[in-house]
Amino acid sequence: MNILYQLIRNENQKLYKRMRMWIFLGFIVVANILIGLFFHFLFKDTEFSFWDYVQVSSYVLLVIQLISIIIAGDIVSSEFERGTIKFLLIRPVKRVNILVSKYITVQANVFLLGMFQLFLSIIIGLIFYADSLFLLDQRVLVGLGSYLFQLIEIGIITSIAFGLSAITRSSVISIALPIFLVFTSSALMTLFQHYHVDAAKYLLFANTNLMPYFFGEPMFEGMTLLFSIVIIMIHMMSFFLLAGYLFTKKDVHV
């Protein structure tokens, strides 16, 4: 356990030593300020409330999703591309521990970025809409639910990017493909739904958004929350077994 902790700490140090991480954080802050000002003037003198703003601000999570994909898709493959993987592999540490530490680092930062975004939205919401903070109704659940379910979805897509990073050892593929899926999967699932292709419910991206089970209806008939969780777990386990096998068994040439 101590070895795993040391590996995770080392991964976080490498992550935050790079200027791009601080640029990402700065961009999130600026985006929140601009969005806060925009909605303040757009909905001035209306009943737009604190919790409405929290829900709307959750759309910034799309930016965090892209940032998380870049981190996840780069964290393994960049080691191979720069040749620094040899410094990890010569250490008396199992390869599987290295892979697990990198994955935990990715998911921990997804959570931290999500909480950072929620914190910023609360601060800006209090500045402009503090008088409606205690107007507690369904908007509270919808606002907080937007963050929870989008963070789950981000965790899934970053897992794909991470797995691709370990499988392909190419930052370009492991970043570009998940971003492509983010922007096309929703349209593709809607198309399947329109033409009643019920077999599509077994696809991963038909199940990643769990919010409809609480604030709407599932995409295909017969889908339940348990069904979606099982489908997600099957896809994730299959993907990680392949990624783990290739990372731990395949020869490394640097």
C-alpha positions as a printed NumPy array, in Angstrom:
array([[  0.   ,   0.   ,   0.   ],
       [  2.893,   2.356,   0.793],
       [  4.416,   1.667,  -2.634],
       [  1.108,   2.483,  -4.321],
       [  0.842,   5.717,  -2.337],
       [  4.364,   6.716,  -3.374],
       [  3.556,   5.992,  -7.016],
       [  0.348,   8.05 ,  -6.871],
       [  2.158,  10.951,  -5.236],
       [  4.848,  10.761,  -7.898],
       [  2.241,  10.818, -10.674],
       [  0.547,  13.877,  -9.187],
       [  3.877,  15.669,  -8.863],
       [  4.597,  15.013, -12.535],
       [  1.1  ,  16.163, -13.469],
       [  1.279,  19.481, -11.633],
       [  4.848,  20.239, -12.664],
       [  3.595,  20.705, -16.204],
       [  2.445,  24.227, -17.076],
       [ -0.551,  22.955, -19.013],
       [ -2.285,  21.808, -15.806],
       [ -2.161,  25.32 , -14.383],
       [ -3.344,  26.72 , -17.716],
       [ -6.309,  24.319, -17.549],
       [ -7.169,  25.489, -14.018],
       [ -6.859,  29.137, -15.039],
       [ -9.119,  28.539, -18.022],
       [-11.786,  26.974, -15.77 ],
       [-11.697,  30.021, -13.463],
       [-11.971,  32.478, -16.369],
       [-14.782,  30.445, -17.98 ],
       [-16.783,  30.517, -14.752],
       [-16.363,  34.268, -14.325],
       [-17.485,  34.941, -17.898],
       [-20.456,  32.565, -17.631],
       [-21.46 ,  34.076, -14.29 ],
       [-21.432,  37.612, -15.74 ],
       [-23.26 ,  36.488, -18.878],
       [-26.144,  34.852, -17.011],
       [-26.294,  37.669, -14.468],
       [-27.004,  40.207, -17.204],
       [-29.076,  37.816, -19.327],
       [-31.499,  36.914, -16.524],
       [-31.406,  40.203, -14.64 ],
       [-34.765,  41.046, -13.008],
       [-36.059,  37.492, -13.562],
       [-36.686,  34.58 , -11.196],
       [-33.403,  32.925, -12.158],
       [-32.153,  31.492,  -8.848],
       [-28.977,  30.267,  -7.192],
       [-29.854,  26.643,  -7.928],
       [-30.717,  27.447, -11.536],
       [-27.226,  28.855, -11.874],
       [-25.669,  25.762, -10.287],
       [-27.453,  23.593, -12.855],
       [-26.457,  25.826, -15.793],
       [-22.845,  26.04 , -14.608],
       [-22.6  ,  22.249, -14.807],
       [-22.161,  22.675, -18.578],
       [-18.599,  23.79 , -17.818],
       [-18.042,  20.126, -16.969],
       [-17.805,  19.575, -20.725],
       [-14.563,  21.577, -20.604],
       [-13.418,  19.499, -17.635],
       [-14.299,  16.37 , -19.581],
       [-12.003,  17.422, -22.425],
       [ -9.241,  18.313, -19.965],
       [ -9.652,  14.952, -18.205],
       [ -9.469,  13.099, -21.538],
       [ -6.201,  14.88 , -22.335],
       [ -4.775,  13.908, -18.931],
       [ -5.977,  10.291, -19.146],
       [ -4.973,   9.801, -22.772],
       [ -1.509,  11.168, -22.156],
       [ -0.552,   9.767, -18.765],
       [  0.7  ,   6.381, -20.024],
       [  1.429,   6.977, -23.715],
       [  3.548,  10.078, -23.071],
       [  5.904,   7.952, -20.96 ],
       [  6.56 ,   5.772, -24.005],
       [  6.801,   8.699, -26.409],
       [  9.328,  10.539, -24.225],
       [ 11.161,   7.352, -23.279],
       [ 10.66 ,   7.977, -19.544],
       [  8.796,   4.692, -19.104],
       [ 12.158,   2.963, -18.674],
       [ 12.741,   4.88 , -15.426],
       [  9.504,   3.446, -14.051],
       [ 10.031,  -0.11 , -15.248],
       [ 13.568,  -0.458, -13.864],
       [ 12.213,   0.16 , -10.371],
       [ 11.375,  -2.917,  -8.231],
       [  7.652,  -2.302,  -8.685],
       [  5.135,  -4.496, -10.478],
       [  3.839,  -3.088, -13.727],
       [  0.265,  -3.559, -12.584],
       [  0.947,  -1.238,  -9.614],
       [  2.284,   1.401, -11.99 ],
       [ -0.83 ,   1.133, -14.133],
       [ -3.184,   1.224, -11.141],
       [ -1.42 ,   4.265,  -9.669],
       [ -1.811,   6.141, -12.945],
       [ -5.497,   5.238, -13.165],
       [ -6.164,   6.322,  -9.574],
       [ -4.349,   9.589, -10.312],
       [ -6.579,  10.217, -13.327],
       [ -9.835,   9.496, -11.494],
       [ -8.791,  11.434,  -8.389],
       [ -8.113,  14.479, -10.545],
       [-11.43 ,  14.064, -12.365],
       [-13.124,  14.239,  -8.962],
       [-11.011,  17.186,  -7.799],
       [-11.646,  19.135, -11.   ],
       [-15.36 ,  18.439, -10.653],
       [-15.355,  19.66 ,  -7.034],
       [-13.307,  22.702,  -8.058],
       [-15.931,  23.53 , -10.674],
       [-18.765,  23.063,  -8.155],
       [-16.933,  25.296,  -5.668],
       [-16.517,  28.047,  -8.271],
       [-20.171,  27.817,  -9.293],
       [-21.26 ,  28.117,  -5.645],
       [-19.011,  31.145,  -5.071],
       [-20.235,  32.925,  -8.208],
       [-23.811,  31.875,  -7.465],
       [-23.554,  33.414,  -4.004],
       [-22.21 ,  36.66 ,  -5.469],
       [-25.146,  37.096,  -7.854],
       [-28.005,  35.007,  -6.395],
       [-27.389,  34.702,  -2.633],
       [-30.95 ,  35.815,  -1.868],
       [-32.346,  32.622,  -3.458],
       [-29.94 ,  30.192,  -1.779],
       [-32.604,  28.823,   0.541],
       [-35.307,  28.429,  -2.092],
       [-35.197,  24.661,  -1.721],
       [-37.204,  22.745,  -4.299],
       [-36.583,  20.214,  -7.085],
       [-33.996,  22.549,  -8.618],
       [-31.618,  21.669,  -5.771],
       [-31.686,  17.98 ,  -6.721],
       [-31.468,  18.724, -10.442],
       [-28.538,  21.112,  -9.953],
       [-26.5  ,  18.777,  -7.754],
       [-27.609,  15.759,  -9.785],
       [-26.228,  17.39 , -12.921],
       [-22.781,  17.428, -11.322],
       [-22.972,  13.916,  -9.9  ],
       [-24.128,  12.148, -13.06 ],
       [-21.871,  14.13 , -15.388],
       [-18.873,  13.304, -13.189],
       [-19.779,   9.611, -13.446],
       [-19.941,   9.971, -17.225],
       [-16.591,  11.791, -17.265],
       [-15.088,   8.993, -15.183],
       [-16.227,   6.447, -17.779],
       [-14.931,   8.337, -20.827],
       [-11.598,   9.041, -19.12 ],
       [-11.337,   5.322, -18.353],
       [-11.613,   4.691, -22.09 ],
       [ -8.941,   7.305, -22.815],
       [ -6.702,   5.781, -20.153],
       [ -7.167,   2.274, -21.515],
       [ -6.369,   3.437, -25.044],
       [ -3.271,   5.171, -23.716],
       [ -2.025,   1.862, -22.305],
       [ -3.099,  -0.214, -25.323],
       [ -1.981,   1.991, -28.23 ],
       [  0.829,   3.924, -26.489],
       [ -0.18 ,   6.83 , -28.699],
       [ -1.333,  10.126, -27.173],
       [ -2.956,  11.195, -30.437],
       [ -5.217,   8.129, -30.675],
       [ -6.016,   7.941, -26.951],
       [ -7.051,  11.61 , -26.858],
       [ -8.637,  12.089, -30.288],
       [-10.849,   8.962, -30.271],
       [-12.565,   9.631, -26.902],
       [-13.148,  13.282, -27.87 ],
       [-14.686,  12.078, -31.143],
       [-16.942,   9.696, -29.188],
       [-18.013,  12.486, -26.814],
       [-19.295,  14.613, -29.685],
       [-20.806,  11.844, -31.821],
       [-22.133,   9.171, -29.448],
       [-25.181,  11.185, -28.353],
       [-26.281,  11.809, -31.95 ],
       [-25.675,   8.168, -32.84 ],
       [-27.714,   6.9  , -29.873],
       [-30.53 ,   9.309, -30.747],
       [-30.499,   7.916, -34.285],
       [-30.736,   4.352, -32.98 ],
       [-33.582,   5.402, -30.697],
       [-35.443,   7.071, -33.553],
       [-35.269,   3.925, -35.688],
       [-36.062,   1.672, -32.705],
       [-32.785,  -0.255, -32.84 ],
       [-33.236,  -1.789, -29.39 ],
       [-30.002,  -3.785, -29.637],
       [-28.191,  -0.448, -29.209],
       [-29.088,  -0.505, -25.523],
       [-26.215,  -2.946, -25.024],
       [-23.701,  -0.372, -26.258],
       [-21.676,   1.464, -23.636],
       [-22.718,   4.987, -24.628],
       [-26.41 ,   4.151, -24.374],
       [-25.83 ,   3.624, -20.646],
       [-23.262,   6.196, -19.51 ],
       [-25.825,   8.896, -18.693],
       [-27.637,   7.684, -15.557],
       [-29.549,  10.92 , -14.979],
       [-32.67 ,   9.884, -16.983],
       [-33.362,   7.166, -14.396],
       [-33.942,   9.919, -11.825],
       [-35.036,  12.939, -13.904],
       [-36.571,  11.494, -17.051],
       [-36.905,   8.235, -18.949],
       [-34.298,   5.738, -20.216],
       [-33.376,   5.846, -23.878],
       [-34.608,   2.344, -24.786],
       [-37.473,   0.233, -23.478],
       [-36.472,  -2.346, -20.909],
       [-33.46 ,  -0.406, -19.613],
       [-33.11 ,  -0.068, -15.832],
       [-30.505,   1.509, -13.556],
       [-29.116,  -1.932, -12.656],
       [-28.997,  -2.899, -16.34 ],
       [-26.936,   0.202, -17.205],
       [-24.55 ,  -0.327, -14.291],
       [-23.967,  -3.951, -15.353],
       [-23.358,  -2.936, -18.989],
       [-20.889,  -0.253, -17.885],
       [-19.045,  -2.704, -15.62 ],
       [-18.808,  -5.368, -18.351],
       [-17.362,  -2.89 , -20.85 ],
       [-14.944,  -1.384, -18.319],
       [-13.695,  -4.744, -17.046],
       [-13.138,  -6.043, -20.586],
       [-11.273,  -2.914, -21.535],
       [ -9.069,  -2.908, -18.466],
       [ -8.209,  -6.58 , -18.702],
       [ -6.949,  -5.951, -22.242],
       [ -5.088,  -2.784, -21.242],
       [ -3.57 ,  -4.471, -18.179],
       [ -2.495,  -7.519, -20.158],
       [ -0.817,  -5.51 , -22.905],
       [  0.909,  -3.167, -20.443],
       [  2.208,  -5.907, -18.155],
       [  3.037,  -8.613, -20.717],
       [  4.079,  -6.811, -23.858],
       [  7.761,  -6.019, -24.333],
       [  8.717,  -2.376, -23.971],
       [ 11.048,  -0.864, -26.582],
       [ 12.277,   2.622, -25.721]])
